[in-house]
Amino acid sequence: MKFSLQMALRFLRSSKGQTLMIIIGIAIGVSVQIFIGSLIQGLQKSLVDTTIGNASQITITNDRDDKLIDDHKMLMDKIKTTDDDIINITAVYDSATFLAIDNESQSLLLRGFDIDTADKIYDIYDRIYLGKAPIKDNEIILGKQLQEKYDLSLNDRIDILTVDRVDQVFTVVGFFDFKVTSLNTNWGITTLTTSQTVFDSDGITAIEMQVDEGSVFEADAIAAKIAEQLYDYDLKIDNWKDANQQLLSGLQGQSVSSYMIQVFVMISVILGIASVLAITVLQKSRQVGILKAMGIKNKVAGQIFLFEGFILGFLGAVLGILFGLGLAYSFTIFAVNPDNTPVVNLYIDWRFIFISGIIAMIASTLAAAFPAIRSSRLNPIDIIRNN
Amino acid sequence: MENILELRNINKIYGTEIKNQVLYDVNLKINEGSFNSIIGQSGSGKSTLLNIIGTLDKPTSGDVIISGKNVKDMKLDQLAEYRNSMIGFVFQFHYLLPEFTAMENVLIPYRIGNNKVSNEIRRRADDLMNLVGLEKVKNNLATKMSGGQQQRVAIARALINQPKMILADEPTGNLDSDSTEVIYELLRKINQELKTTFIIITHDRRIAEKADRIIEIKDGKINLDINK
Ligand SMILES: Nc1ncnc2c1ncn2[C@@H]1O[C@H](COP(=O)(O)OP(=O)(O)OP(=O)(O)O)[C@@H](O)[C@H]1O
Ligand SMILES: [Mg+2]
């Protein structure tokens, strides 16, 4: 083993109490960092997830008067080749209609979905709590609030009026709950073919898609690539980021404050280590002096304390990661909603945890730099003479 | 006989504003393999001289030449290597590392220059421990030994790298006269068997008289130089 490393280990072992204190200090710093980091990341993820997890992230529409997109199969093939991160692409026929029940009438967005591909975005099958998804022509599913409001049951027949006052009779085959009242009161979901038949068109009104989970924050860039690809077709391409600027700046503010907390935690840890190690150098100056008299080089005398810093950082980081994970775990166990689901789902990002550990290790090695310089400058004659 | 050490016009002045000259134009040659003692009153400059010889301190002016090499021409790292391989120190207050056992302390000078301790070196350390009569307590922590035992560990440590020269500053200063006698017999034996050069500061005239040569320092100058 390297001499300076062996020396460092022996010095650390000889003052166990002090060593343990520093390690625990670093560990607390690292665990707070990991806990706060995981909490904030978890919060952000769930926020983003509720916003766009079951929604179209990039939507293509046409500004033309009839709002229709022609030849959508060809367009969708083109889009799929634009970026590997594009997933869950589906064609939709939306139309604003009126639902007429019991002499009352209310507006209803009639969404003609290709149910199987739309399910990838909207989780339609899972959201149906009663009945089944529409398959045959003129089958429809409605939201929970509508069912309650009009006291509807399966296989009820309802009238839907198009803007052109054409009356269509639909059979209610199921009810869904998207957990969002506006969707539950305003959406009626039918098949794409039904919509196209009702409106006597073979076009669609929108192409919707999602991107891979890891790329949701690149949705604007991907949308721009699509825009370039479809430049000749004069279509309108929206993405969730442009539509949610406020959410994004909120997230950013949250991230910045989380970084600030983490930086300050780390700084206080570094100051703590640096001051304790500075004392250690004083305590060990007799040893360093005698070693220098016996011929260790100044560089090696410095290395001893750099190794001390590194070892303390390493053990502190390992312990801190364990603490942090334990803290996160107990948080999900003890901070729960009435239904026993955690208040916040923590996001355990191993890369982030690994980096936190590495930073703690680098930081404590750097914190040892000052004591190391002191040790390398120590003149042995001052020690030898002083007795 | 060859000179292992030569001092030329060594002056040492402490302090910059209030100057305190401790050594005045000291000239000295030491024969290889000889056993020398330095005596003198407290404050006469003995330790200062020995530390200059051991390259731990620098003279204000003058040259220290060890085995034909002028110490002035060596860089700090070279000096460290040089001290490690050529000089063994025995200090008055033994200065063992309290974190290590007696055996480990003895091996430290070797470990400074080498990453691994070979079996041969381990055997050498064992032999040294036998030589200083510590085979029974060699695995004790340095702090768990008597003053005389610690001093003997320090002697074994000074010998592990088989240096050409041993510098000892009152190695028996705080020992009773019986232990002092034992340690001097030991040093003498090493000197005869390994031909190691010794320069020893002592207060004890009886001990000094057993050396080949007695050098007396008075007020920073060599006052007496007796060869036997
Ligand atoms: N760092 C220093 N700064 C100023 N003066 C010093 C310093 N070290 C030693 N001196 C002075 O140098 C003189 C010689 O000191 P030195 O330690 O060499 O004496 P010594 O002969 O070894 O004495 P002793 O027998 O008591 O050990 C003393 O007068 C001492 O006060
Ligand atoms: Mg002295």
XYZ file of C-alpha atoms and ligand atoms in Angstrom:
647
model
C 0.000 0.000 0.000
C 1.117 3.530 -0.595
C 2.844 4.896 2.460
C 0.824 8.113 2.598
C -2.440 6.144 2.348
C -1.399 3.824 5.150
C -0.424 6.839 7.241
C -3.794 8.479 6.556
C -5.686 5.347 7.592
C -3.664 5.031 10.769
C -4.142 8.686 11.684
C -7.883 8.393 11.128
C -8.065 5.226 13.179
C -6.078 6.706 16.033
C -8.655 9.446 16.585
C -11.823 7.449 16.100
C -14.188 9.932 17.725
C -13.090 12.784 15.509
C -13.140 10.600 12.406
C -16.645 9.400 13.175
C -17.867 12.959 13.744
C -16.596 14.117 10.344
C -18.011 11.072 8.573
C -21.411 11.625 10.173
C -21.208 15.310 9.295
C -20.574 14.526 5.639
C -23.206 11.780 5.701
C -25.855 14.161 7.021
C -24.971 16.676 4.323
C -25.127 14.065 1.572
C -28.361 12.542 2.887
C -30.081 15.942 3.070
C -28.903 16.606 -0.452
C -30.186 13.296 -1.734
C -33.464 13.586 0.122
C -34.201 17.127 -1.035
C -33.075 16.293 -4.548
C -35.297 13.212 -4.738
C -38.219 15.083 -3.208
C -38.011 17.982 -5.649
C -37.451 15.705 -8.611
C -40.373 13.550 -7.507
C -42.590 16.596 -7.130
C -41.628 17.881 -10.539
C -42.087 14.534 -12.164
C -45.560 14.078 -10.747
C -46.454 17.637 -11.690
C -45.268 17.125 -15.236
C -46.880 13.730 -15.287
C -50.319 15.017 -14.286
C -49.994 17.821 -16.813
C -48.850 15.886 -19.840
C -48.728 12.219 -18.869
C -52.192 11.643 -20.338
C -52.275 14.362 -22.914
C -50.994 15.051 -26.352
C -47.539 16.573 -26.126
C -47.228 17.569 -29.742
C -50.441 18.290 -31.663
C -50.770 18.938 -35.366
C -53.842 20.782 -36.648
C -54.823 22.693 -39.740
C -55.755 26.383 -39.718
C -57.758 26.006 -42.894
C -61.486 26.891 -42.670
C -62.673 23.295 -42.589
C -59.882 22.404 -40.093
C -59.309 19.142 -41.893
C -56.010 17.377 -42.481
C -55.875 15.366 -45.682
C -53.887 12.249 -46.350
C -53.047 11.774 -42.692
C -51.667 8.231 -43.111
C -48.840 9.543 -45.273
C -48.217 12.429 -42.855
C -48.076 10.116 -39.860
C -45.551 7.883 -41.602
C -43.431 10.928 -42.311
C -43.660 12.103 -38.695
C -42.639 8.716 -37.342
C -39.374 8.901 -39.273
C -38.573 12.393 -37.956
C -37.378 11.452 -34.495
C -36.913 8.161 -32.649
C -38.358 9.695 -29.505
C -41.818 10.143 -31.038
C -44.160 7.521 -29.641
C -47.927 6.987 -29.235
C -48.975 8.775 -32.407
C -52.697 8.810 -33.174
C -55.223 10.449 -35.502
C -58.271 12.257 -34.076
C -61.470 13.711 -35.463
C -62.715 16.395 -33.066
C -65.911 18.321 -33.464
C -67.860 20.695 -31.311
C -71.404 19.352 -30.824
C -74.354 19.632 -28.511
C -75.662 16.948 -26.219
C -79.434 17.123 -25.958
C -81.031 15.364 -22.998
C -84.284 16.053 -21.133
C -84.949 19.259 -23.055
C -81.623 20.536 -21.963
C -78.655 20.933 -24.174
C -74.974 21.385 -23.406
C -71.841 21.596 -25.476
C -69.858 18.421 -25.985
C -66.507 17.893 -27.655
C -67.062 14.786 -29.703
C -63.710 13.083 -29.995
C -63.413 10.471 -32.704
C -60.478 8.341 -31.613
C -58.710 5.406 -33.090
C -59.258 3.831 -29.671
C -56.296 1.470 -29.619
C -53.645 4.062 -30.495
C -55.357 6.840 -28.511
C -55.346 4.539 -25.487
C -51.539 4.784 -25.432
C -51.908 8.505 -24.707
C -55.133 8.704 -22.726
C -55.275 5.315 -21.004
C -58.879 5.082 -22.163
C -59.402 1.437 -21.273
C -58.149 1.966 -17.718
C -60.310 5.045 -17.262
C -63.544 3.286 -18.056
C -65.079 2.378 -14.734
C -68.336 1.080 -16.150
C -69.069 -0.571 -19.494
C -66.623 -0.826 -22.366
C -64.912 1.227 -25.026
C -66.833 2.201 -28.206
C -66.226 -0.254 -31.043
C -69.205 -0.192 -33.380
C -70.582 2.836 -35.180
C -72.462 5.361 -33.062
C -71.257 3.983 -29.796
C -70.087 6.603 -27.301
C -68.640 6.814 -23.811
C -69.230 9.788 -21.509
C -67.618 11.200 -18.384
C -68.505 10.550 -14.775
C -69.993 13.988 -14.147
C -72.339 13.649 -17.113
C -73.493 10.257 -15.905
C -74.287 11.717 -12.505
C -75.852 14.882 -13.851
C -78.274 13.143 -16.202
C -78.529 9.904 -14.280
C -77.433 7.904 -17.310
C -76.996 4.175 -17.479
C -75.449 1.751 -19.975
C -77.152 1.363 -23.347
C -79.064 4.639 -22.943
C -79.609 6.393 -26.209
C -78.653 10.048 -26.467
C -79.081 12.721 -29.118
C -76.116 14.672 -30.392
C -76.571 17.744 -32.550
C -73.831 18.820 -34.901
C -73.223 22.497 -35.621
C -75.184 21.998 -38.818
C -78.151 20.859 -36.682
C -77.932 17.276 -37.842
C -79.319 14.976 -35.200
C -77.426 11.772 -34.484
C -78.426 9.059 -32.062
C -75.614 7.433 -30.054
C -75.645 4.471 -27.684
C -73.826 4.994 -24.401
C -71.619 1.913 -23.940
C -69.449 3.085 -21.059
C -68.434 5.799 -18.640
C -64.932 7.146 -18.002
C -63.274 9.109 -15.242
C -60.175 11.131 -16.205
C -60.077 12.644 -12.701
C -60.413 16.051 -14.315
C -63.902 17.573 -14.123
C -63.625 19.617 -17.308
C -62.849 16.510 -19.343
C -65.478 14.458 -17.570
C -68.184 17.041 -18.417
C -67.053 18.066 -21.886
C -65.774 15.006 -23.685
C -67.677 12.364 -25.515
C -65.505 9.655 -27.008
C -66.480 7.695 -30.067
C -64.594 5.887 -32.801
C -62.779 7.706 -35.565
C -64.922 5.976 -38.191
C -68.121 7.137 -36.491
C -66.937 10.747 -36.541
C -65.858 10.493 -40.141
C -69.204 8.969 -41.131
C -71.214 11.560 -39.225
C -69.330 14.395 -40.860
C -69.057 12.617 -44.178
C -65.310 13.075 -44.463
C -62.269 10.855 -44.736
C -60.001 13.464 -43.196
C -59.108 14.062 -39.572
C -58.789 17.229 -37.482
C -55.642 16.499 -35.499
C -52.628 14.261 -35.210
C -51.627 13.814 -31.588
C -48.498 12.246 -30.164
C -46.287 11.840 -27.168
C -42.522 11.647 -26.896
C -40.372 9.255 -24.966
C -40.390 9.866 -21.212
C -36.770 10.961 -21.197
C -37.389 13.578 -23.869
C -40.520 15.360 -22.652
C -38.497 18.520 -22.112
C -37.247 18.341 -25.686
C -40.805 18.351 -27.026
C -40.332 21.861 -28.460
C -37.192 20.810 -30.341
C -38.889 17.685 -31.653
C -41.895 19.773 -32.696
C -39.562 22.078 -34.580
C -38.061 19.101 -36.403
C -41.540 17.956 -37.379
C -42.383 21.472 -38.575
C -39.350 21.373 -40.802
C -40.290 17.947 -42.150
C -43.874 19.000 -42.880
C -42.994 22.469 -44.101
C -44.782 21.996 -47.442
C -48.135 21.133 -45.910
C -48.858 24.393 -44.086
C -49.926 22.787 -40.813
C -50.020 24.137 -37.274
C -47.749 22.338 -34.812
C -48.151 22.941 -31.086
C -46.186 21.462 -28.236
C -46.902 21.274 -24.521
C -43.939 23.414 -23.509
C -45.139 26.440 -25.449
C -48.583 25.962 -23.980
C -47.338 25.648 -20.369
C -44.783 28.416 -19.952
C -45.932 29.177 -16.442
C -45.569 25.621 -15.258
C -42.104 25.471 -16.772
C -40.874 28.627 -15.088
C -42.330 27.338 -11.826
C -40.383 24.111 -12.230
C -37.251 26.033 -13.036
C -37.610 28.192 -9.932
C -38.058 25.078 -7.876
C -34.953 23.496 -9.376
C -32.875 26.593 -8.729
C -33.906 26.772 -5.089
C -33.215 23.065 -4.707
C -29.708 23.570 -6.169
C -29.172 26.500 -3.823
C -30.060 24.401 -0.803
C -27.782 21.632 -2.001
C -24.892 23.998 -2.651
C -25.158 25.585 0.779
C -25.406 22.230 2.505
C -22.243 21.182 0.669
C -20.434 24.410 1.534
C -21.153 24.017 5.223
C -19.974 20.424 5.068
C -16.748 21.493 3.369
C -16.111 24.222 5.936
C -16.704 21.709 8.703
C -14.267 19.189 7.258
C -11.666 21.831 6.490
C -11.699 23.145 10.046
C -11.546 19.725 11.666
C -8.748 18.626 9.323
C -6.861 21.834 10.088
C -6.938 20.836 13.742
C -5.840 17.317 12.825
C -2.758 18.701 11.098
C -1.868 20.583 14.266
C -2.428 17.464 16.339
C -0.253 15.418 14.023
C 2.460 18.006 13.408
C 4.825 16.147 15.728
C 4.355 12.995 13.666
C 4.700 14.848 10.380
C 7.856 16.547 11.657
C 9.482 13.289 12.699
C 8.491 11.655 9.396
C 10.077 14.520 7.515
C 13.243 14.220 9.570
C 13.289 10.564 8.546
C 12.943 11.558 4.935
C 9.363 11.766 3.668
C 9.064 14.340 0.931
C 6.872 17.412 1.321
C 4.536 16.123 -1.385
C 3.980 12.883 0.505
C 3.408 14.773 3.765
C 0.637 16.683 1.971
C -0.799 13.534 0.402
C -1.471 12.046 3.836
C -4.087 14.686 4.520
C -5.507 14.615 1.000
C -6.031 10.886 1.516
C -7.657 11.595 4.868
C -10.050 13.976 3.143
C -10.742 11.450 0.401
C -11.350 8.561 2.788
C -13.617 10.688 4.970
C -15.469 11.843 1.853
C -15.851 8.305 0.573
C -17.147 6.851 3.840
C -19.325 9.919 4.423
C -20.787 9.644 0.935
C -21.563 5.930 1.265
C -23.154 6.425 4.672
C -24.943 9.551 3.439
C -26.444 7.701 0.480
C -27.721 4.990 2.827
C -29.125 7.635 5.217
C -30.673 9.555 2.339
C -32.370 6.486 0.881
C -33.576 5.534 4.352
C -34.935 9.024 4.859
C -36.660 8.927 1.486
C -38.089 5.489 2.207
C -39.452 6.460 5.617
C -40.910 9.599 4.082
C -42.941 7.518 1.640
C -44.047 5.293 4.529
C -44.955 7.979 7.057
C -46.002 10.974 4.966
C -49.076 9.421 3.367
C -52.508 10.457 2.173
C -55.619 9.007 3.863
C -55.631 6.236 1.247
C -52.032 5.283 2.229
C -50.457 6.515 -0.996
C -47.403 8.716 -0.360
C -47.984 12.496 -0.341
C -45.152 12.830 -2.829
C -43.714 10.026 -4.885
C -39.957 10.475 -4.473
C -37.937 10.044 -7.590
C -34.850 7.921 -6.958
C -32.447 8.975 -9.653
C -29.319 6.811 -9.310
C -27.290 9.087 -11.510
C -28.116 12.045 -9.275
C -27.291 10.027 -6.156
C -24.030 8.797 -7.625
C -23.063 12.344 -8.617
C -23.953 13.633 -5.141
C -21.630 11.023 -3.661
C -18.828 11.905 -6.076
C -19.257 15.620 -5.326
C -19.006 14.947 -1.587
C -15.833 12.972 -2.197
C -14.264 15.649 -4.369
C -15.369 18.361 -1.959
C -13.879 16.721 1.090
C -10.640 16.006 -0.758
C -10.534 19.687 -1.720
C -11.342 20.659 1.861
C -8.239 18.720 2.834
C -6.106 20.790 0.454
C -5.492 23.571 2.958
C -4.381 21.238 5.756
C -2.345 19.318 3.172
C -0.483 22.446 2.118
C 0.145 23.212 5.762
C 1.522 19.764 6.319
C 3.767 19.888 3.260
C 5.190 23.249 4.400
C 5.884 22.120 7.944
C 9.583 22.366 8.725
C 10.830 19.382 10.745
C 13.405 21.452 12.606
C 10.595 23.348 14.337
C 9.365 20.083 15.804
C 12.782 18.624 16.649
C 13.943 21.837 18.325
C 10.851 22.298 20.440
C 11.711 19.713 23.011
C 40.559 6.775 6.776
C 37.988 8.498 4.579
C 36.061 11.553 5.785
C 32.378 10.838 5.840
C 31.605 14.378 6.949
C 33.297 17.708 6.622
C 32.126 21.058 8.018
C 33.734 24.190 6.594
C 33.422 27.541 8.355
C 29.956 26.929 9.702
C 28.247 29.980 11.175
C 24.751 29.981 12.566
C 22.909 33.138 13.475
C 19.360 32.988 14.837
C 16.997 35.923 14.446
C 16.940 38.669 11.857
C 16.488 41.805 13.931
C 18.111 40.791 17.191
C 20.919 38.615 15.960
C 22.071 35.751 18.108
C 25.141 34.009 16.784
C 25.253 30.443 18.070
C 28.056 28.885 15.973
C 31.300 30.608 14.959
C 33.392 29.333 12.056
C 33.163 25.694 13.001
C 35.480 23.406 11.026
C 35.267 19.675 11.569
C 36.105 16.390 9.821
C 34.642 13.085 10.872
C 36.192 9.751 9.889
C 34.030 7.052 8.399
C 33.243 4.333 10.919
C 34.320 6.408 13.921
C 32.503 6.824 17.216
C 32.384 10.492 18.240
C 30.916 12.324 21.175
C 30.047 15.989 21.443
C 29.971 17.553 24.873
C 29.466 21.094 26.136
C 27.395 23.256 28.376
C 23.727 23.766 27.921
C 23.135 26.405 25.277
C 26.590 26.045 23.789
C 25.242 25.064 20.387
C 25.503 21.259 20.313
C 22.007 20.528 19.061
C 22.241 23.322 16.542
C 25.419 21.767 15.159
C 23.960 18.262 15.037
C 20.808 19.463 13.259
C 22.976 21.188 10.661
C 24.961 17.977 10.176
C 21.678 16.079 9.782
C 20.514 18.567 7.073
C 17.465 19.430 9.176
C 18.756 22.953 9.729
C 20.743 25.227 7.437
C 23.883 27.082 8.445
C 23.839 30.858 7.952
C 27.114 30.428 6.102
C 29.597 27.632 5.476
C 29.470 24.220 3.828
C 28.342 20.807 4.948
C 29.903 18.056 2.873
C 28.695 14.518 3.388
C 30.455 11.697 1.502
C 31.952 14.296 -0.825
C 28.615 15.941 -1.638
C 27.857 19.521 -0.687
C 24.430 19.711 0.973
C 23.961 23.211 -0.468
C 23.661 21.769 -3.979
C 20.803 19.432 -3.124
C 17.101 20.116 -3.634
C 14.562 19.557 -0.851
C 13.401 16.199 -2.245
C 16.978 15.035 -2.733
C 17.733 16.003 0.853
C 14.753 14.011 2.063
C 15.895 10.935 0.129
C 19.374 11.481 1.390
C 18.288 11.670 5.029
C 16.187 8.577 4.548
C 18.969 6.416 3.155
C 22.139 7.829 4.683
C 21.323 9.135 8.149
C 19.730 7.562 11.203
C 18.421 9.913 13.863
C 18.015 9.192 17.542
C 16.471 12.160 19.312
C 16.536 12.907 22.994
C 12.762 12.498 23.222
C 12.688 9.387 21.059
C 9.788 10.634 18.896
C 8.155 7.349 18.030
C 4.837 7.510 16.200
C 2.238 6.686 18.850
C -0.193 5.280 16.256
C 2.143 2.399 15.408
C 3.582 -0.632 17.165
C 7.285 -0.859 18.007
C 7.874 -3.120 14.997
C 5.955 -0.827 12.645
C 7.912 2.157 13.932
C 11.138 0.377 13.147
C 9.937 -0.290 9.583
C 8.805 3.286 8.876
C 12.118 4.596 7.451
C 12.117 1.630 5.076
C 8.468 2.175 4.116
C 9.191 5.820 3.303
C 11.387 4.712 0.416
C 9.558 1.497 -0.561
C 5.930 0.507 -1.028
C 6.407 -3.104 0.046
C 8.273 -4.644 2.931
C 10.101 -7.759 1.739
C 10.712 -10.790 3.914
C 14.375 -9.914 4.002
C 13.601 -6.523 5.551
C 11.192 -8.098 7.986
C 13.964 -10.436 9.077
C 16.334 -7.511 9.399
C 13.804 -5.720 11.610
C 13.435 -8.849 13.721
C 17.215 -9.071 14.082
C 17.359 -5.430 15.140
C 14.632 -6.029 17.682
C 16.675 -8.898 19.086
C 19.777 -6.744 19.057
C 18.108 -4.065 21.189
C 16.501 -6.753 23.337
C 12.875 -6.019 22.509
C 11.770 -9.263 20.837
C 9.113 -9.793 23.529
C 7.409 -6.396 23.215
C 7.882 -5.683 19.522
C 4.148 -5.725 18.826
C 3.255 -3.303 21.600
C 2.053 0.147 20.668
C 4.858 2.674 21.011
C 2.999 4.408 23.825
C 2.724 1.177 25.786
C 6.470 0.928 26.471
C 8.881 2.290 29.038
C 11.157 5.247 28.227
C 14.206 2.985 27.875
C 12.331 0.571 25.633
C 11.138 3.434 23.442
C 14.673 4.703 23.144
C 15.844 1.268 22.044
C 13.050 1.156 19.446
C 14.281 4.513 18.179
C 17.785 3.067 17.842
C 16.516 0.044 15.926
C 14.534 2.432 13.710
C 17.648 4.510 13.015
C 19.396 1.341 11.826
C 16.759 -0.250 9.586
C 17.982 1.405 6.363
C 21.593 0.602 7.260
C 22.641 4.256 7.181
C 26.253 5.325 7.020
C 25.855 7.727 9.921
C 23.854 7.822 13.134
C 23.222 11.180 14.780
C 22.048 10.993 18.377
C 21.124 13.946 20.571
C 21.355 12.902 24.207
C 19.853 9.496 23.471
C 20.004 8.542 27.135
C 19.187 11.950 28.574
C 16.204 10.765 30.541
C 17.324 7.257 31.439
C 18.830 5.864 34.624
C 22.547 5.081 34.612
C 22.120 1.319 34.186
C 19.955 1.711 31.095
C 22.339 4.364 29.825
C 25.202 1.905 30.148
C 23.259 -0.787 28.277
C 22.394 1.544 25.412
C 25.952 2.768 24.981
C 27.236 -0.772 24.926
C 24.676 -1.412 22.227
C 25.693 1.575 20.114
C 29.332 0.626 20.450
C 28.549 -2.905 19.348
C 26.691 -1.666 16.288
C 29.571 0.660 15.480
C 32.007 -2.227 15.587
C 29.865 -4.745 13.753
C 28.337 -2.578 11.033
C 31.044 0.114 10.808
C 28.376 2.788 11.194
C 29.675 6.261 12.010
C 28.272 7.714 15.245
C 28.049 11.319 16.392
C 26.512 11.478 19.847
C 25.745 14.471 22.017
C 25.948 13.646 25.689
C 26.125 15.364 29.049
C 27.651 12.334 30.658
C 31.451 12.584 30.822
C 31.797 8.900 31.717
C 30.015 7.998 28.510
C 31.875 10.545 26.422
C 35.155 9.070 27.541
C 34.255 5.736 25.967
C 34.151 7.343 22.498
C 37.053 7.385 19.998
C 36.930 11.126 19.933
C 35.557 13.823 22.229
C 34.633 17.191 20.785
C 33.809 19.942 23.254
C 31.762 22.923 22.116
C 32.045 26.133 24.108
C 30.168 29.304 23.179
C 29.676 28.130 19.626
C 33.286 27.152 18.980
C 35.222 23.905 19.174
C 37.087 24.239 22.438
C 38.613 20.791 22.767
C 39.096 17.959 20.271
C 40.523 14.830 21.819
C 41.355 11.769 19.701
C 42.131 8.543 21.438
N 15.057 28.845 17.093
C 15.922 29.563 17.816
N 15.876 30.895 17.755
C 16.750 31.632 18.461
N 17.704 31.109 19.202
C 17.809 29.776 19.320
C 16.919 28.933 18.601
N 17.256 27.641 18.861
C 18.309 27.703 19.715
N 18.628 28.968 19.964
C 19.742 29.400 20.818
O 20.923 28.809 20.356
C 21.770 28.470 21.421
C 22.227 27.052 21.274
O 21.139 26.176 21.368
P 21.289 24.588 21.269
O 19.963 24.006 21.358
O 22.123 24.296 20.094
O 22.122 24.320 22.609
P 22.600 22.922 23.196
O 24.065 23.000 23.270
O 22.007 21.810 22.445
O 21.992 22.989 24.659
P 21.372 21.794 25.545
O 22.511 21.060 26.080
O 20.611 22.519 26.589
O 20.497 20.980 24.660
C 20.976 28.742 22.689
O 21.462 29.919 23.292
C 19.567 28.923 22.241
O 18.943 29.924 23.009
Mg 20.527 20.333 22.858
